[in-house]
Short mmCIF file of C-alpha atoms in Angstrom, two decimals:
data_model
loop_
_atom_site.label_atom_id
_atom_site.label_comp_id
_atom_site.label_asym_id
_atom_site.label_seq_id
_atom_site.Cartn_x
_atom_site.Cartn_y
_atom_site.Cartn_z
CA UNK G 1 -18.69 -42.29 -26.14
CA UNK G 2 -21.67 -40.61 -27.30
CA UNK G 3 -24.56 -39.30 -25.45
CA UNK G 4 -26.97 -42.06 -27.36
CA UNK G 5 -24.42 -44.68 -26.50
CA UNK G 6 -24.14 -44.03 -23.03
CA UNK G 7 -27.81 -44.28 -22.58
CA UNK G 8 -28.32 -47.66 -24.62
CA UNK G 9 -25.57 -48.58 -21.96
CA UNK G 10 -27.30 -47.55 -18.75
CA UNK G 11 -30.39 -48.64 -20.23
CA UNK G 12 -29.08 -52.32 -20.63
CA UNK G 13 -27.92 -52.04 -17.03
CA UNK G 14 -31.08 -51.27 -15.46
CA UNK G 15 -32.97 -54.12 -17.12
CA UNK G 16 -30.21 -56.53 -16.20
CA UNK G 17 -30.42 -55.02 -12.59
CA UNK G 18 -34.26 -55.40 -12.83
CA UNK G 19 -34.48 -59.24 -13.38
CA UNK G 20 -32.50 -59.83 -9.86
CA UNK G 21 -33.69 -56.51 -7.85
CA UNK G 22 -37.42 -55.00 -7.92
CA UNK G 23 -38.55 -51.26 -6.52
CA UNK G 24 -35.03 -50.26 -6.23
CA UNK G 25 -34.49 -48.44 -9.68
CA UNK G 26 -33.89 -44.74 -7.86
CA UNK G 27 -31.34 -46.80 -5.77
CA UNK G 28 -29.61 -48.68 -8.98
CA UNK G 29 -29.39 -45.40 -10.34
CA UNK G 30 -27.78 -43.63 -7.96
CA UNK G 31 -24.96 -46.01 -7.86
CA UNK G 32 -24.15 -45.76 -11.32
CA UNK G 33 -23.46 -42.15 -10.98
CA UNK G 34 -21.41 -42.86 -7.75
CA UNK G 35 -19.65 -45.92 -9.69
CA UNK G 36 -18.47 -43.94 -13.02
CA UNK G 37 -17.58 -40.50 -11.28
CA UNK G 38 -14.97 -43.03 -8.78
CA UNK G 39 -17.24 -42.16 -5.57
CA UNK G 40 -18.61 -44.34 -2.80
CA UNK G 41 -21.56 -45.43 -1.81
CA UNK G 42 -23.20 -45.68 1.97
CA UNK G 43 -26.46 -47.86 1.66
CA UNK G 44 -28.50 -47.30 4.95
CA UNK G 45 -31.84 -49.57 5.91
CA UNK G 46 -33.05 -52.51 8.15
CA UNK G 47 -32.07 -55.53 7.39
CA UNK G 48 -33.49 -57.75 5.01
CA UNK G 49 -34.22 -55.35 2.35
CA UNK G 50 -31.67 -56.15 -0.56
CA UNK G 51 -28.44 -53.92 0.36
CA UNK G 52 -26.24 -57.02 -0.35
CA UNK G 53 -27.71 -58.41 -2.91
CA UNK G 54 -27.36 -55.11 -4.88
CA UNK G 55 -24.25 -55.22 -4.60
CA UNK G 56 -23.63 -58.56 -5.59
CA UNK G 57 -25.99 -57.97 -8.51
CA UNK G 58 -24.10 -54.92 -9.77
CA UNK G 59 -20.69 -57.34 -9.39
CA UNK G 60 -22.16 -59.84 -11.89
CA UNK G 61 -23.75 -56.97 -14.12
CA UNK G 62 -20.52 -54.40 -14.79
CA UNK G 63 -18.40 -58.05 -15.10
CA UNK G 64 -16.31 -57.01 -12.26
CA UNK G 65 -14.68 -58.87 -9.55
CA UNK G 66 -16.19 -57.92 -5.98
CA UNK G 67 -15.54 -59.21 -2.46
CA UNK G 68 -16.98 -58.80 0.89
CA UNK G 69 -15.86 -57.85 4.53
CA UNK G 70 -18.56 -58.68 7.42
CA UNK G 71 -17.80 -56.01 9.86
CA UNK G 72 -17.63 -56.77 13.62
CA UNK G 73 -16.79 -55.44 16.54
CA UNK G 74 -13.63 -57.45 16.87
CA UNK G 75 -12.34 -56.49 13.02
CA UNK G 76 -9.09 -55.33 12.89
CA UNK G 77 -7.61 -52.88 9.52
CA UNK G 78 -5.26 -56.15 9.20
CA UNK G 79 -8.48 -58.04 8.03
CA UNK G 80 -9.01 -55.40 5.70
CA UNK G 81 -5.78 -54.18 4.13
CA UNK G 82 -4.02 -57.42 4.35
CA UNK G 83 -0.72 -57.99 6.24
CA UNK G 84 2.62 -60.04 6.14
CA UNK G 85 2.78 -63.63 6.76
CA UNK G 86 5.81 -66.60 6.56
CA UNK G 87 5.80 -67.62 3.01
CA UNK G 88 4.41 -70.92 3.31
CA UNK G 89 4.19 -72.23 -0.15
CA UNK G 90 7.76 -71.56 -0.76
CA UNK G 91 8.88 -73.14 2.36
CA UNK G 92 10.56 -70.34 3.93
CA UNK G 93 9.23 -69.49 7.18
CA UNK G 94 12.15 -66.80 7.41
CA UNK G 95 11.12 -64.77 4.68
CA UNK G 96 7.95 -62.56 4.73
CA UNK G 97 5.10 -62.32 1.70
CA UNK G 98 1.88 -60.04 1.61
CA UNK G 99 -0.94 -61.36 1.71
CA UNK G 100 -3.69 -59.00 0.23
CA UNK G 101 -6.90 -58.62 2.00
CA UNK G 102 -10.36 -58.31 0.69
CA UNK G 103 -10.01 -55.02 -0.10
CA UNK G 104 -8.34 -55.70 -3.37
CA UNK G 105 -11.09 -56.29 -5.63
CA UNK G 106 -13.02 -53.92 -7.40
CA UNK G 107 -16.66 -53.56 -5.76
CA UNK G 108 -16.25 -53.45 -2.37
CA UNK G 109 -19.20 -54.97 0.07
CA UNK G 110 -18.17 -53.40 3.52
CA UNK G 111 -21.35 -55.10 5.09
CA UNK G 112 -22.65 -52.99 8.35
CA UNK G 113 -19.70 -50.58 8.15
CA UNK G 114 -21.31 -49.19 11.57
CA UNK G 115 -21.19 -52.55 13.49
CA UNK G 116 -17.05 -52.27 13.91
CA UNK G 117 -15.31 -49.78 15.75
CA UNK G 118 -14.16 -46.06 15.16
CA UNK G 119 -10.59 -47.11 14.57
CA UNK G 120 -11.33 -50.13 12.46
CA UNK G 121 -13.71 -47.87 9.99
CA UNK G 122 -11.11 -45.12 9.59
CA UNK G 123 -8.88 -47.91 8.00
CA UNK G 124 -11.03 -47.45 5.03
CA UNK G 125 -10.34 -44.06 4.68
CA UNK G 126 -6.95 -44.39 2.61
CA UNK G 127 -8.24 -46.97 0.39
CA UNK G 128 -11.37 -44.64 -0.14
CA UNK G 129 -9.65 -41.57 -1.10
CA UNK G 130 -5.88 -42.97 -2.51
CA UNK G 131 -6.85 -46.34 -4.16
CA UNK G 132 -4.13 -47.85 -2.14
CA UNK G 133 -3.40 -49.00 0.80
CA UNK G 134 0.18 -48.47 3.26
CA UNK G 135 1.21 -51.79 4.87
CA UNK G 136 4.42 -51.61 7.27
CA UNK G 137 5.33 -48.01 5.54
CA UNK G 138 4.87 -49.75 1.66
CA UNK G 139 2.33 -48.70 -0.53
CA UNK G 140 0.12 -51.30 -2.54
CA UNK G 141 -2.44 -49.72 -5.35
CA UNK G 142 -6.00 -50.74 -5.69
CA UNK G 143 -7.31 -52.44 -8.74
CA UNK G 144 -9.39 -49.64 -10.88
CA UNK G 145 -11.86 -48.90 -11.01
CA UNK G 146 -12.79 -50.01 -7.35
CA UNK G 147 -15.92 -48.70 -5.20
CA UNK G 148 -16.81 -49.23 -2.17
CA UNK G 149 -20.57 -49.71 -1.17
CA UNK G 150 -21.12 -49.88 2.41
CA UNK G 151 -23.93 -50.64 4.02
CA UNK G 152 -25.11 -49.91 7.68
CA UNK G 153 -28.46 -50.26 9.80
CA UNK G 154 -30.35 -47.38 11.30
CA UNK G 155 -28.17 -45.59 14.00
CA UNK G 156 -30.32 -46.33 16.96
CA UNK G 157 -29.85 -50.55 16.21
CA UNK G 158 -28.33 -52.12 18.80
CA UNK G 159 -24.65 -52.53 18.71
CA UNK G 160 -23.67 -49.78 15.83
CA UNK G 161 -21.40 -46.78 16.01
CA UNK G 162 -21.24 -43.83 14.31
CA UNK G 163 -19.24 -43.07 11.11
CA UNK G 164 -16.22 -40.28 11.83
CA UNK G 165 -16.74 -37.40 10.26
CA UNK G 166 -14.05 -37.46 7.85
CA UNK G 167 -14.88 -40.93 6.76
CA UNK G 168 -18.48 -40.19 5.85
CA UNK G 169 -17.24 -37.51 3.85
CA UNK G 170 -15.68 -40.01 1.23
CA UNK G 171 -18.71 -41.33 0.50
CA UNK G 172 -20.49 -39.85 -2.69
CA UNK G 173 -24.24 -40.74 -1.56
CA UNK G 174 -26.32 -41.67 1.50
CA UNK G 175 -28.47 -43.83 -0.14
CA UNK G 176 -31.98 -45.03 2.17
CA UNK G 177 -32.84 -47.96 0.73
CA UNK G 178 -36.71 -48.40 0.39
CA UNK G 179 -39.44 -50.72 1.88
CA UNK G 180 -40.52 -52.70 -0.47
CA UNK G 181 -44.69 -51.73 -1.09
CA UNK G 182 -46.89 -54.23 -1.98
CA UNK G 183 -46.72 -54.74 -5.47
CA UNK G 184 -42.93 -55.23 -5.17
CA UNK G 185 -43.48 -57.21 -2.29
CA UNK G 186 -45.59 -59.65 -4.16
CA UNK G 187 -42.54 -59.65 -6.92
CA UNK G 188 -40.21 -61.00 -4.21
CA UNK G 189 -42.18 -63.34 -2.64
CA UNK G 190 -43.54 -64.35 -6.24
CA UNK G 191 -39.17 -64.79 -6.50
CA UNK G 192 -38.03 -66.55 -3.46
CA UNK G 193 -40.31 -68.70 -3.63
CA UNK G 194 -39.52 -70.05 -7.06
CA UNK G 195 -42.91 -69.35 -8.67
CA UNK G 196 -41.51 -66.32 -11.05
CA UNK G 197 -39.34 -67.44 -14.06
CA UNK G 198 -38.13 -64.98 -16.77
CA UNK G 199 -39.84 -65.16 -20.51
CA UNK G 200 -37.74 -67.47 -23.05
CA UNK G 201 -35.14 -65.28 -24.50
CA UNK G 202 -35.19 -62.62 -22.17
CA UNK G 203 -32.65 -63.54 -19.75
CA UNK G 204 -30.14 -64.39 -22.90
CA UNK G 205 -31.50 -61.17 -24.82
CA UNK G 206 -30.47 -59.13 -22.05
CA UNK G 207 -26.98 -61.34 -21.38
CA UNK G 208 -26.41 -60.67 -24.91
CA UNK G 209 -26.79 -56.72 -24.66
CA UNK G 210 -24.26 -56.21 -21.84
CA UNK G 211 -21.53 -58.51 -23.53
CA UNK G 212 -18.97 -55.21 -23.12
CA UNK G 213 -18.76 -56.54 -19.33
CA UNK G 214 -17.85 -59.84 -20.24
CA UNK G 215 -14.65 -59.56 -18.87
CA UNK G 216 -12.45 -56.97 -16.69
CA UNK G 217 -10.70 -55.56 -19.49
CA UNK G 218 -13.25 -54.03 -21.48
CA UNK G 219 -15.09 -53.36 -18.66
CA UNK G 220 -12.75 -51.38 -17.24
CA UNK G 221 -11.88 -49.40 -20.92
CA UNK G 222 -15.88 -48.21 -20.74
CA UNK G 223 -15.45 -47.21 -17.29
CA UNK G 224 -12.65 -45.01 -17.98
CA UNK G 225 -14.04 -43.77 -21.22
CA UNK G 226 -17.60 -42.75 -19.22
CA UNK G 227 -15.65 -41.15 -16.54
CA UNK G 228 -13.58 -38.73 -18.54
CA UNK G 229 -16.90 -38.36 -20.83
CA UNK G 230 -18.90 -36.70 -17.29
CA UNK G 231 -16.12 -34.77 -16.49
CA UNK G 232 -16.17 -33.30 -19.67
CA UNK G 233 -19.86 -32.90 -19.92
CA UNK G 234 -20.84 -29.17 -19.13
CA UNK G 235 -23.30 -27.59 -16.91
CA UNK G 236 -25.38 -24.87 -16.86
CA UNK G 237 -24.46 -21.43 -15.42
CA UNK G 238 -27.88 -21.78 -13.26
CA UNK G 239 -26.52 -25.24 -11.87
CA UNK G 240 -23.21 -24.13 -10.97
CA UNK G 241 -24.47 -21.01 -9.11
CA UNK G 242 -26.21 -22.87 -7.36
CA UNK G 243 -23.93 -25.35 -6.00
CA UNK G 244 -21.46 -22.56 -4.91
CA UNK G 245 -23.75 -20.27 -2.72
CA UNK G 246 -24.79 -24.03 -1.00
CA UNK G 247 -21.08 -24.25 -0.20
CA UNK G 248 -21.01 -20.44 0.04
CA UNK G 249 -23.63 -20.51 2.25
CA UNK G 250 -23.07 -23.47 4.53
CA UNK G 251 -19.85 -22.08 5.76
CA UNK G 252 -20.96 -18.16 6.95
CA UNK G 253 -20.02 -16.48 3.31
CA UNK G 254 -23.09 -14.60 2.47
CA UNK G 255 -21.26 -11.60 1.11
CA UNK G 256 -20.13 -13.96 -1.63
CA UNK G 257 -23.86 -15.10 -2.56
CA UNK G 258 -24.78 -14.96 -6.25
CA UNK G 259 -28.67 -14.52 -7.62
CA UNK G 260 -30.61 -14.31 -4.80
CA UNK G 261 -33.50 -12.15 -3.28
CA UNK G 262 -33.12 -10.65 0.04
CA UNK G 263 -35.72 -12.81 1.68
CA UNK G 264 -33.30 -15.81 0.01
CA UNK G 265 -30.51 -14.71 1.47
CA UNK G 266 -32.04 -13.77 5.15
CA UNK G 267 -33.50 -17.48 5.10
CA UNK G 268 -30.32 -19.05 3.80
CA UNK G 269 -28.59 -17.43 6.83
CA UNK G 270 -31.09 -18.45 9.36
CA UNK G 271 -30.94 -22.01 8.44
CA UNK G 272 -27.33 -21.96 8.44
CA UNK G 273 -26.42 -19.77 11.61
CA UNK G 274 -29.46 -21.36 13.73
CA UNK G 275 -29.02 -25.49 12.99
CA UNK G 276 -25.77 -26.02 11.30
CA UNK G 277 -22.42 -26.84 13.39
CA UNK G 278 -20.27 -26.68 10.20
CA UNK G 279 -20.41 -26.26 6.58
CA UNK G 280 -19.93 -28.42 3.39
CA UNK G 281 -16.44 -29.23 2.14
CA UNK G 282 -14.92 -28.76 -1.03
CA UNK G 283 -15.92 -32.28 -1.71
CA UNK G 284 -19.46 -31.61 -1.45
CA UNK G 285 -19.55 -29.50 -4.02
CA UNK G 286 -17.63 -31.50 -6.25
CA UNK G 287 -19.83 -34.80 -5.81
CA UNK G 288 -22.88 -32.28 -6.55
CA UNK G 289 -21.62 -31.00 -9.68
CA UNK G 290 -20.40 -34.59 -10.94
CA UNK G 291 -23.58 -36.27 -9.89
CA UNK G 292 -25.09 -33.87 -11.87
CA UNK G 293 -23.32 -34.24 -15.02
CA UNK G 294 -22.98 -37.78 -14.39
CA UNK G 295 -27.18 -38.18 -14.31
CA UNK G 296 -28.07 -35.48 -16.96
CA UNK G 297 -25.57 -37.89 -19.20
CA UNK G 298 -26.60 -41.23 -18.28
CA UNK G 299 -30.64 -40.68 -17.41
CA UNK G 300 -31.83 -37.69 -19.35
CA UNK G 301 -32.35 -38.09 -22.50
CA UNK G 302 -31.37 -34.64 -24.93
CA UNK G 303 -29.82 -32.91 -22.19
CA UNK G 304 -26.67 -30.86 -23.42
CA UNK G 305 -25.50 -29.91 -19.89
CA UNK G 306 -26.27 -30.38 -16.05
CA UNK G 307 -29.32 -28.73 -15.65
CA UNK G 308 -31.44 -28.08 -12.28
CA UNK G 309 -33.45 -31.18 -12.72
CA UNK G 310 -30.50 -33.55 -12.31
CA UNK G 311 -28.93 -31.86 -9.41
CA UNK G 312 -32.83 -32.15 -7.55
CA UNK G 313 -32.08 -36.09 -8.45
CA UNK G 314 -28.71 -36.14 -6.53
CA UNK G 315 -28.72 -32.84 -3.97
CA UNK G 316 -30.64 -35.44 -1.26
CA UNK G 317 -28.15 -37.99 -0.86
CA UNK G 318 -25.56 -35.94 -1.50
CA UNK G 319 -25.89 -33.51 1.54
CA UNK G 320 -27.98 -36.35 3.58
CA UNK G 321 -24.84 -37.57 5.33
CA UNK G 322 -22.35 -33.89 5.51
CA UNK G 323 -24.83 -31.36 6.94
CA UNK G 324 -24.01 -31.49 10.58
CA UNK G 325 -26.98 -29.98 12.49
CA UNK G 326 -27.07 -29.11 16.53
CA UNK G 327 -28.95 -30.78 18.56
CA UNK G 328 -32.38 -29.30 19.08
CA UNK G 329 -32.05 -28.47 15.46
CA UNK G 330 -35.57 -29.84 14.41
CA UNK G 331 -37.20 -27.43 17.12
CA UNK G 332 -35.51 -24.59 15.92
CA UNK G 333 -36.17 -25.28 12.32
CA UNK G 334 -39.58 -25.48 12.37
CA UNK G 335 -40.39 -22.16 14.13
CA UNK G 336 -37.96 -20.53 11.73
CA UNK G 337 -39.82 -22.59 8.93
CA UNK G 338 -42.59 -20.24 7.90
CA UNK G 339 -43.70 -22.15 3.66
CA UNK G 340 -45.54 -19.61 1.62
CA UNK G 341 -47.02 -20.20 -1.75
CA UNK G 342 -43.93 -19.09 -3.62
CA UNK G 343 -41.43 -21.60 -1.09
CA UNK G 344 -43.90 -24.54 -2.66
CA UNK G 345 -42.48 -26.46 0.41
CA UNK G 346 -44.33 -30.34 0.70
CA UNK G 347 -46.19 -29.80 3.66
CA UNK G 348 -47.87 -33.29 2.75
CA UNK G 349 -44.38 -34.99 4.19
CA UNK G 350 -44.84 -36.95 6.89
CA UNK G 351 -42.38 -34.98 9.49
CA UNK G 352 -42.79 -37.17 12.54
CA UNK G 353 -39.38 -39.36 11.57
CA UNK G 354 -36.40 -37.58 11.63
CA UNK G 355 -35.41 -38.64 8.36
CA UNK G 356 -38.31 -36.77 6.87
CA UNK G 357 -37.51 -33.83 8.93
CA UNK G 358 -34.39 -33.98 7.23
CA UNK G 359 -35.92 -33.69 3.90
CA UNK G 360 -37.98 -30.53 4.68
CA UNK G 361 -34.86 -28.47 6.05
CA UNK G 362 -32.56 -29.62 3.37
CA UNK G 363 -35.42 -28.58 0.96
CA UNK G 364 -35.38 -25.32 2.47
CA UNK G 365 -31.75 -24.71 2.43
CA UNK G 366 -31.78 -25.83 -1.24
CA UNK G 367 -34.76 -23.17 -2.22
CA UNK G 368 -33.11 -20.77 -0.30
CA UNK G 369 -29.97 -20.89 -2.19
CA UNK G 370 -31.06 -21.63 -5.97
CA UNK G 371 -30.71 -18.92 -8.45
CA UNK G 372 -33.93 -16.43 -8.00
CA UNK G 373 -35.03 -18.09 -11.47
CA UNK G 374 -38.58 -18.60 -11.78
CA UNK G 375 -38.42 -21.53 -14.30
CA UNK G 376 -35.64 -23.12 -12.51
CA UNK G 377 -37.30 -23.07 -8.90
CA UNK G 378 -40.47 -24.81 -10.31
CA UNK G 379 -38.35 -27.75 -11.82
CA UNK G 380 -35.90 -28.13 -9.15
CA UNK G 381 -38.88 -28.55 -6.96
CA UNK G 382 -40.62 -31.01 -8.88
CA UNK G 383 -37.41 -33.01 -9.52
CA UNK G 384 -36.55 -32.87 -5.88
CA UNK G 385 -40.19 -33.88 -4.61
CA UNK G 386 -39.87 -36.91 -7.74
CA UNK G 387 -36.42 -38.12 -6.10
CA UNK G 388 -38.07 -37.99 -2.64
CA UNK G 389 -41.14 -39.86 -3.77
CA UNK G 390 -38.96 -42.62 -5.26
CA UNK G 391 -36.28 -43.23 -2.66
#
């Protein structure tokens, strides 16, 4: 597909999106680079504020069958993957026939992921990484594409449990889904309660424009054709330095640094040796560099290559969800902390939440491993403060 194309498509998208879900472009985006680079996506925030219904939107959007699994306590990976039953409509209770579970669809709703237990979670993980699932020692494939978009409440909500580790890691994104402000608030209300209709011809205009999504077939020919387009996309040398000494970095390799200024590299390995427990994975760096292919392609219009402003759009909840910290890591941070004028650190951010306290190191880390390029810095900081503004 071409570059044009691509963005007439994601364009078409978004206003679709937009007639069914309001303040939650940043959000919309985001999944569509998780969605056509095969990643997952975690959706985190209170309840009430439009996880589901995003994902039920995108399902009748992309023309793509999705299902849903209400996590509980008391779910068991049978629920999810399906399991053997007597074949009832054939009338022989001897013989056994799998029946498949909600998991075979292709957009996923795993709805408060953190509400069910440890073991019941990590029965996602081979779905989430193979695209099939093992049932009794036989192997059943997942329809493509598929995606899973999970969503969970805040940790400290009664009755949750932490993701494992490894199971977070399959996720793309971390996405924090906003409060609505005002003006958006107004647009829901104005919604729910019937009093906002679209203009004559818009709904159809916009029906008409995503007609490629019709059905699963052609659906799933642009997916594949997008997805081998971002891979092939290329980046800049700038973006890819980058992305290695964060890997580099995260897990004790400063020998191997590339670009930096002493003061870079002495703050990189506070940060790291001070608050981290462990370092990104190989995957980490991977969903960095496709996210930003995937956004330069889809949401920048004229860009050639990944450049530093599309990786500022993705680095947040990219590394939201795999940086690890210890656990007076917020004390320690901020008396290593010390923003001068070339750092250009936010100071406005509210850091009493420990969300936001998460954005300031992860800020940090990120300045203190970008390329020592003065042109570079400035818009990776202004991209990054942008993506921070709007999630």
């Amino acid at each position: 597909m071409q570059k044009r194309e691509i963005e007439e498509l994601t364009s078409a998208i978004m206003t679709r999106v937009r007639l069914k879900m309001f303040g939650m472009d940043e959000v919309t985006r985001l999944i569509l680079v998780a969605f056509y680079t095969g990643g997952h996506v975690l959706l985190e925030g209170n309840p009430g504020l439009g996880k589901t219904e995003m994902v039920k939107t995108l399902g009748q959007v992309l023309g793509l069958p999705y299902g849903r699994i209400q996590f509980t306590p008391d779910l068991m990976p049978a629920d999810i993957t399906g399991t053997y039953t007597p074949d009832f409509e054939q009338n022989q209770l001897q013989k056994l026939v799998f029946q498949k579970g909600p998991v075979f669809t292709s957009l996923l709703l795993a709805d408060e992921i953190n509400r069910a237990t440890p073991k019941t979670q990590s029965a996602m993980l081979e779905a989430m990484a193979e695209k099939q699932v093992t049932v009794l020692g036989k192997k059943y494939p997942l329809f493509i594409p598929f995606m899973v978009l999970a969503t969970q409440n805040p940790i400290d909500h009664e009755g949750t449990f932490n993701l494992p580790e490894a199971q977070a890691d399959r996720f793309m994104f971390k996405i924090n889904v906003p409060v609505p402000n005002n003006s958006t608030l107004r647009l829901i209300l104005n919604k729910t309660a019937g009093t906002l209709t679209d203009s004559p011809g818009k709904k159809e205009a916009d029906e008409a424009k995503l007609r490629v999504f019709r059905d699963i077939k052609t659906s799933k020919a642009v997916f594949e054709r997008l997805e081998m387009d971002i891979q092939r996309f290329g980046s800049s040398p700038s973006v890819e330095t980058h992305i290695s000494n964060m890997f580099l970095a995260s897990n004790h390799r400063f020998d191997e640094l590339d670009g930096l200024t002493r003061e870079q590299q002495n703050k990189a390995r506070d940060l790291v040796e001070k608050l981290m427990v462990y370092g990104l994975g190989p995957r980490a760096a991977t969903n960095l560099m496709l996210g930003a292919k995937a956004w330069s392609l889809m949401f920048l219009p004229g860009a050639e290559s990944a450049e530093g402003p599309a990786l500022a759009r993705v680095v947040m909840p990219t590394l939201r969800h795999r940086i690890k910290l210890k656990f007076d890591w917020q004390e320690i941070f901020f008396k290593i902390e010390k923003p001068t004028k070339t750092d250009n650190i936010d100071t406005s951010v509210d850091s009493t939440t420990l969300e936001a306290q998460m954005v300031r190191m992860i800020e940090s880390f990120c300045l203190a491993t970008a390329p020592d390029d003065h042109e570079y810095l400035r818009i990776f900081k202004e991209e990054f403060h942008k993506s921070i503004s709007k999630a």
